[in-house]
Short mmCIF file of C-alpha atoms in Angstrom, two decimals:
data_model
loop_
_atom_site.label_atom_id
_atom_site.label_comp_id
_atom_site.label_asym_id
_atom_site.label_seq_id
_atom_site.Cartn_x
_atom_site.Cartn_y
_atom_site.Cartn_z
CA MET A 48 0.00 0.00 0.00
CA LEU A 49 2.72 2.46 1.04
CA ASN A 50 4.46 3.37 -2.21
CA LYS A 51 1.30 3.49 -4.28
CA THR A 52 -0.56 5.58 -1.71
CA ILE A 53 2.27 8.04 -1.04
CA GLU A 54 2.84 8.58 -4.75
CA SER A 55 -0.86 9.28 -5.22
CA ILE A 56 -1.20 11.85 -2.43
CA SER A 57 -1.73 15.24 -3.98
CA ARG A 58 -2.74 18.78 -3.08
CA VAL A 59 -6.36 19.61 -3.80
CA ASP A 60 -7.44 23.16 -2.97
CA GLY A 61 -4.34 23.56 -0.82
CA LEU A 62 -4.84 20.39 1.23
CA TRP A 63 -2.97 17.08 1.06
CA THR A 64 -5.55 14.53 -0.05
CA LEU A 65 -5.59 10.72 -0.10
CA PRO A 66 -6.35 8.90 -3.34
CA ASP A 67 -9.77 7.34 -3.75
CA GLY A 68 -10.28 3.87 -2.38
CA ILE A 69 -8.20 4.18 0.80
CA SER A 70 -10.35 3.35 3.80
CA THR A 71 -9.96 4.92 7.24
CA ASP A 72 -8.88 1.55 8.65
CA GLU A 73 -6.19 1.15 5.98
CA TRP A 74 -4.94 4.68 6.59
CA ALA A 75 -4.84 4.18 10.36
CA ALA A 76 -3.02 0.86 10.06
CA GLU A 77 -0.36 2.39 7.82
CA VAL A 78 0.11 5.39 10.14
CA ARG A 79 0.59 3.07 13.11
CA ARG A 80 3.05 0.87 11.18
CA LEU A 81 5.13 3.87 10.15
CA LYS A 82 5.02 5.29 13.64
CA GLU A 83 6.52 2.08 15.05
CA GLU A 84 9.06 1.80 12.24
CA LYS A 85 10.38 5.31 12.79
CA ASN A 86 10.03 5.39 16.60
CA ALA A 87 7.77 8.40 16.24
CA LEU A 88 5.35 10.05 18.66
CA ILE A 89 2.20 11.66 17.25
CA LEU A 90 0.88 14.70 19.11
CA ALA A 91 -2.43 16.36 18.20
CA HIS A 92 -3.79 19.69 19.32
CA ASN A 93 -7.36 19.88 20.61
CA TYR A 94 -8.42 21.78 17.47
CA GLN A 95 -7.37 19.05 15.04
CA LEU A 96 -9.74 16.94 12.94
CA PRO A 97 -11.34 14.11 14.98
CA GLU A 98 -9.53 11.36 13.06
CA ILE A 99 -6.18 13.04 13.77
CA GLN A 100 -7.02 13.40 17.46
CA ASP A 101 -8.10 9.77 17.65
CA ILE A 102 -4.91 8.32 16.17
CA ALA A 103 -2.54 10.52 18.15
CA ASP A 104 -0.55 9.21 21.10
CA HIS A 105 -1.46 12.35 23.03
CA THR A 106 -4.04 15.09 22.46
CA GLY A 107 -4.04 18.38 24.31
CA ASP A 108 -2.92 22.01 24.26
CA SER A 109 0.34 22.99 22.61
CA LEU A 110 2.47 23.59 25.69
CA ALA A 111 1.41 20.40 27.45
CA LEU A 112 2.16 18.47 24.25
CA SER A 113 5.57 20.14 23.91
CA ARG A 114 6.44 19.12 27.45
CA ILE A 115 5.41 15.54 26.64
CA ALA A 116 7.67 15.70 23.60
CA ALA A 117 10.60 16.78 25.78
CA GLU A 118 10.12 13.76 28.06
CA THR A 119 9.62 11.02 25.45
CA ASP A 120 12.20 8.52 24.21
CA ALA A 121 10.85 8.78 20.67
CA ASP A 122 13.31 9.85 17.98
CA VAL A 123 10.70 11.71 15.93
CA ILE A 124 7.95 14.05 17.10
CA VAL A 125 5.09 14.57 14.66
CA PHE A 126 3.22 17.66 15.86
CA CYS A 127 -0.27 17.89 14.42
CA GLY A 128 -1.00 21.54 15.00
CA VAL A 129 0.13 24.88 13.64
CA HIS A 130 3.71 25.93 13.02
CA PHE A 131 4.49 27.86 16.22
CA MET A 132 3.44 24.79 18.23
CA ALA A 133 5.94 22.56 16.45
CA GLU A 134 8.55 25.27 17.00
CA THR A 135 7.86 25.21 20.74
CA ALA A 136 8.32 21.44 20.76
CA LYS A 137 11.65 21.87 18.97
CA ILE A 138 12.72 24.56 21.44
CA LEU A 139 12.08 22.19 24.35
CA SER A 140 13.45 19.13 22.49
CA PRO A 141 16.40 20.42 20.43
CA GLU A 142 17.93 16.96 20.05
CA LYS A 143 14.81 15.40 18.51
CA THR A 144 13.51 15.52 14.95
CA VAL A 145 10.26 17.52 14.94
CA LEU A 146 7.93 17.28 11.95
CA ILE A 147 4.72 19.10 11.11
CA PRO A 148 2.45 17.38 8.57
CA ASP A 149 1.98 20.61 6.61
CA ALA A 150 4.51 23.43 6.94
CA ASN A 151 1.92 25.86 5.55
CA ALA A 152 -0.20 25.51 8.69
CA GLY A 153 0.34 28.98 10.14
CA CYS A 154 -1.46 31.00 12.79
CA SER A 155 -3.13 34.40 12.47
CA LEU A 156 -2.46 35.17 16.15
CA ALA A 157 1.25 34.32 16.00
CA ASP A 158 1.52 36.33 12.79
CA SER A 159 -0.06 39.39 14.41
CA LEU A 160 3.18 40.25 16.26
CA THR A 161 6.48 39.89 14.45
CA ALA A 162 9.96 40.07 15.95
CA ASP A 163 10.61 43.41 14.24
CA GLU A 164 7.39 44.85 15.64
CA LEU A 165 8.28 43.63 19.12
CA ARG A 166 11.74 45.22 18.89
CA GLU A 167 10.17 48.57 17.99
CA TRP A 168 7.61 48.25 20.79
CA LYS A 169 10.33 47.49 23.33
CA ALA A 170 12.32 50.51 22.14
CA GLU A 171 9.29 52.71 22.83
CA HIS A 172 9.07 51.37 26.40
CA PRO A 173 12.61 50.86 27.71
CA GLY A 174 12.65 48.97 30.97
CA ALA A 175 9.28 47.30 30.41
CA VAL A 176 8.94 43.56 30.92
CA VAL A 177 7.69 41.67 27.88
CA VAL A 178 5.08 39.00 28.62
CA SER A 179 4.17 37.02 25.52
CA TYR A 180 1.41 34.49 25.06
CA VAL A 181 2.93 31.12 24.22
CA ASN A 182 1.04 31.33 20.89
CA THR A 183 3.92 33.20 19.26
CA THR A 184 6.81 32.44 16.93
CA ALA A 185 10.22 31.35 18.19
CA ASP A 186 11.66 34.73 17.15
CA VAL A 187 9.14 36.55 19.34
CA LYS A 188 9.70 34.19 22.27
CA ALA A 189 13.43 34.92 21.98
CA LEU A 190 12.74 38.63 22.56
CA THR A 191 10.35 37.90 25.42
CA ASP A 192 11.18 38.06 29.13
CA ILE A 193 8.53 35.54 30.19
CA CYS A 194 5.88 33.59 28.31
CA CYS A 195 2.41 32.77 29.58
CA THR A 196 -0.56 30.59 28.75
CA SER A 197 -4.20 31.58 28.95
CA SER A 198 -4.46 29.66 32.23
CA ASN A 199 -1.50 31.30 33.97
CA ALA A 200 -1.33 34.73 32.27
CA VAL A 201 -2.86 36.43 35.32
CA ASP A 202 -0.42 34.66 37.67
CA VAL A 203 2.56 35.55 35.48
CA VAL A 204 1.71 39.26 35.43
CA ALA A 205 0.77 39.24 39.12
CA SER A 206 4.23 37.83 39.91
CA LEU A 207 5.83 41.03 38.63
CA PRO A 208 6.31 44.11 40.86
CA GLU A 209 3.18 46.27 40.82
CA ASP A 210 5.09 49.29 39.54
CA GLN A 211 6.68 47.28 36.70
CA GLU A 212 5.58 48.38 33.23
CA VAL A 213 4.42 45.40 31.16
CA LEU A 214 4.15 44.85 27.43
CA PHE A 215 1.61 42.08 26.86
CA GLY A 216 1.10 40.50 23.47
CA PRO A 217 -0.06 39.52 21.05
CA ASP A 218 -3.66 38.67 21.97
CA GLN A 219 -5.71 41.73 22.86
CA PHE A 220 -8.61 39.77 24.38
CA LEU A 221 -6.35 37.78 26.71
CA GLY A 222 -4.55 41.02 27.53
CA ALA A 223 -7.84 42.68 28.44
CA HIS A 224 -8.66 39.70 30.66
CA VAL A 225 -5.30 40.03 32.45
CA ARG A 226 -5.71 43.77 32.89
CA ARG A 227 -9.21 43.27 34.30
CA GLU A 228 -8.17 40.48 36.69
CA THR A 229 -5.00 42.18 37.99
CA GLY A 230 -6.44 45.70 38.13
CA ARG A 231 -3.13 47.06 36.83
CA ASP A 232 -3.06 50.19 34.65
CA ASN A 233 0.59 49.81 33.57
CA ILE A 234 -0.06 46.98 31.09
CA HIS A 235 0.26 47.86 27.42
CA VAL A 236 -1.60 45.35 25.25
CA TRP A 237 -0.74 44.58 21.62
CA ALA A 238 -3.73 44.73 19.27
CA GLY A 239 -3.40 41.18 17.92
CA GLU A 240 -5.97 38.43 17.71
CA CYS A 241 -6.80 34.93 16.54
CA HIS A 242 -9.21 35.51 13.68
CA VAL A 243 -11.25 32.45 14.69
CA HIS A 244 -11.66 33.36 18.35
CA ALA A 245 -12.19 37.03 17.56
CA GLY A 246 -15.06 36.02 15.28
CA ILE A 247 -17.06 34.49 18.15
CA SER A 248 -19.17 37.53 18.92
CA GLY A 249 -20.92 38.80 22.00
CA GLN A 250 -24.19 38.90 20.09
CA GLU A 251 -23.94 35.17 19.33
CA LEU A 252 -23.11 34.41 22.95
CA SER A 253 -26.02 36.49 24.25
CA GLN A 254 -28.46 34.75 21.93
CA GLN A 255 -27.18 31.27 22.79
CA ALA A 256 -27.29 32.04 26.53
CA HIS A 257 -30.87 33.31 26.14
CA ASP A 258 -31.90 30.17 24.23
CA ASN A 259 -30.22 27.87 26.79
CA PRO A 260 -30.98 29.55 30.13
CA THR A 261 -29.54 26.78 32.34
CA ALA A 262 -26.40 26.01 30.34
CA ASP A 263 -22.89 26.68 31.60
CA LEU A 264 -20.67 28.88 29.43
CA PHE A 265 -17.11 27.70 28.71
CA ILE A 266 -15.37 30.81 27.34
CA HIS A 267 -11.82 30.91 26.04
CA PRO A 268 -10.16 34.24 27.00
CA GLU A 269 -9.06 34.76 23.37
CA CYS A 270 -12.68 35.07 22.24
CA GLY A 271 -14.25 38.27 21.04
CA CYS A 272 -17.20 37.44 23.28
CA ALA A 273 -15.15 37.35 26.50
CA ASN A 274 -16.09 40.87 27.56
CA SER A 275 -19.73 40.14 26.74
CA ALA A 276 -19.63 37.10 29.01
CA ILE A 277 -18.40 39.28 31.89
CA TYR A 278 -21.11 41.83 31.09
CA LEU A 279 -23.87 39.19 31.06
CA ALA A 280 -22.72 37.94 34.46
CA GLY A 281 -22.33 41.45 35.89
CA GLU A 282 -25.80 42.48 34.80
CA GLY A 283 -27.38 39.33 36.19
CA ILE A 284 -28.54 38.22 32.75
CA VAL A 285 -26.54 35.03 33.30
CA GLU A 286 -25.71 33.71 36.76
CA PRO A 287 -22.03 34.50 37.40
CA GLU A 288 -21.26 30.92 38.41
CA ARG A 289 -22.32 29.76 34.93
CA VAL A 290 -19.63 31.85 33.22
CA LYS A 291 -16.27 30.07 33.21
CA MET A 292 -13.22 31.64 31.56
CA LEU A 293 -11.09 28.62 30.67
CA SER A 294 -8.06 27.51 28.69
CA THR A 295 -8.51 24.47 26.48
CA GLY A 296 -6.91 22.26 29.10
CA ASP A 297 -9.15 23.64 31.83
CA MET A 298 -12.20 23.03 29.64
CA ILE A 299 -11.42 19.31 29.69
CA SER A 300 -11.15 19.33 33.48
CA GLN A 301 -14.41 21.23 33.86
CA ALA A 302 -16.14 18.96 31.34
CA LYS A 303 -15.38 15.92 33.47
CA SER A 304 -16.89 17.45 36.60
CA THR A 305 -19.83 19.50 35.31
CA ASN A 306 -23.34 18.60 36.43
CA GLN A 307 -25.01 20.62 33.67
CA SER A 308 -26.85 18.84 30.87
CA THR A 309 -25.87 21.53 28.33
CA VAL A 310 -22.65 23.53 28.00
CA LEU A 311 -22.08 26.34 25.51
CA VAL A 312 -18.50 26.40 24.27
CA ALA A 313 -16.76 29.48 22.90
CA THR A 314 -13.56 28.35 21.20
CA GLU A 315 -12.50 26.58 18.00
CA VAL A 316 -14.99 23.82 17.16
CA GLY A 317 -12.39 21.04 17.17
CA MET A 318 -12.49 21.27 20.95
CA LEU A 319 -15.96 19.72 21.00
CA HIS A 320 -14.55 16.29 20.11
CA GLN A 321 -12.43 16.15 23.25
CA LEU A 322 -15.17 17.58 25.46
CA ARG A 323 -17.71 15.03 24.26
CA GLN A 324 -15.27 12.22 24.91
CA ALA A 325 -14.54 13.61 28.39
CA ASN A 326 -18.23 13.57 29.31
CA PRO A 327 -20.58 11.89 26.81
CA GLU A 328 -23.63 12.64 28.96
CA VAL A 329 -23.36 16.40 28.38
CA ASP A 330 -24.61 18.26 25.31
CA PHE A 331 -21.63 20.45 24.37
CA ARG A 332 -22.64 23.08 21.81
CA ALA A 333 -20.51 25.59 19.93
CA VAL A 334 -21.43 29.22 20.48
CA ASN A 335 -20.37 29.68 16.86
CA ASP A 336 -20.37 26.45 14.86
CA ARG A 337 -18.45 28.18 12.04
CA ALA A 338 -15.44 28.85 14.29
CA ALA A 339 -13.10 26.44 12.51
CA CYS A 340 -9.42 27.24 12.01
CA THR A 341 -8.41 26.72 8.39
CA TYR A 342 -4.78 26.30 9.43
CA MET A 343 -5.53 23.59 11.98
CA LYS A 344 -7.59 21.71 9.43
CA MET A 345 -4.64 21.65 7.01
CA ILE A 346 -3.36 18.66 8.98
CA THR A 347 -5.34 16.09 7.01
CA PRO A 348 -5.01 12.29 7.18
CA ALA A 349 -3.06 12.44 3.92
CA ALA A 350 -0.71 15.08 5.32
CA LEU A 351 0.02 12.97 8.38
CA LEU A 352 0.67 9.85 6.32
CA ARG A 353 2.92 11.71 3.90
CA CYS A 354 4.84 13.33 6.76
CA LEU A 355 5.54 9.99 8.44
CA ALA A 356 6.48 8.22 5.24
CA LEU A 357 8.77 10.89 3.79
CA GLY A 358 10.00 12.69 6.90
CA GLU A 359 8.48 15.99 5.76
CA ASP A 360 8.20 18.81 6.84
CA GLU A 361 10.95 19.20 9.46
CA VAL A 362 10.82 22.17 11.83
CA THR A 363 14.11 23.79 12.81
CA VAL A 364 15.03 26.66 15.14
CA ASP A 365 18.57 28.05 15.17
CA GLU A 366 20.46 27.45 18.42
CA GLU A 367 20.72 31.09 19.52
CA THR A 368 17.02 31.76 19.00
CA ALA A 369 16.06 28.48 20.63
CA ALA A 370 18.19 29.17 23.71
CA ALA A 371 16.66 32.63 24.23
CA ALA A 372 13.13 31.35 23.59
CA ARG A 373 13.69 28.43 25.96
CA ARG A 374 14.55 30.84 28.77
CA SER A 375 11.27 32.72 28.40
CA VAL A 376 9.30 29.46 28.42
CA GLU A 377 11.20 28.08 31.43
CA ARG A 378 10.55 31.28 33.39
CA MET A 379 6.85 30.77 32.74
CA ILE A 380 7.01 27.15 33.88
CA ALA A 381 8.65 28.29 37.12
CA ILE A 382 5.59 30.47 37.89
CA GLY A 383 3.38 27.38 37.95
CA ASN A 384 0.24 26.02 36.25
CA PRO A 385 1.62 26.13 32.70
CA GLY A 386 0.33 22.73 31.63
CA SER A 387 -3.28 23.79 31.12
CA GLY A 388 -2.06 25.67 28.10
CA GLU A 389 -3.61 27.95 25.57
#
């Protein structure tokens, strides 16, 4: 099967696509065979296609997966996610081969703050501490003092002296959440965003909450509806205890323990697969069922198979950049609670 199938994989509308006649079982068997042959570990982000999540050795958020990669004895790490995630795995596992099934799988949030832009921003605020969301490129991490995740961003900023000026980037919605929770007025927030999360609107959330008056709300802090969720709780339109601002990792934990029959979920729709597996008795519904990341969905079954078979596409980070980026990530880990991720 291998040679014929690999030779027949082609790009269709920008996506690697399997030839006709290959069943899911055949694909899965070949992926598992190649994984064993190459001593590879397959990691899948929570936003991946269900079939990619199901065949992965581990599924989770990008930082937790990168830490798993650093601890494994596998020779090859296949990171099914977007490019900055595979970079982070390489930063924490410089001696391992790290592959991404499609090198074109980028990230609108990571792209919203470049290294050159960060250098200029730092020059405008000499002495400020740079706190960067882990959803950034290696070049940006290398210019960062300390990284954060959505679950520990508040703790990271709170660990800094109260009179310390902070540059927080690139996500403006997470930055607003940190500013609100810490009460600090010396945080400058970069105006970046994930186009998928930003597109989950307050109007959609309000309507869904109205239509499901007893449902819990799982809200990712990156979402454009985050402020609306706080408003709904503050005005008593939604009981405050129903509104839960959560990272993807924390959503899984909450899903396992919730007593609600319905939960409204504001994040990328791929997350629903993991939530439904965590608690099949709950009706998890997307606040916006169109909130699908095109980049995440570039990791198709064909892309994964091709990557394993041919050893493409390898992710590299030069040693100097990796060393500087590693320091900013390790400082974050020292603060605590980094494994719940983005």
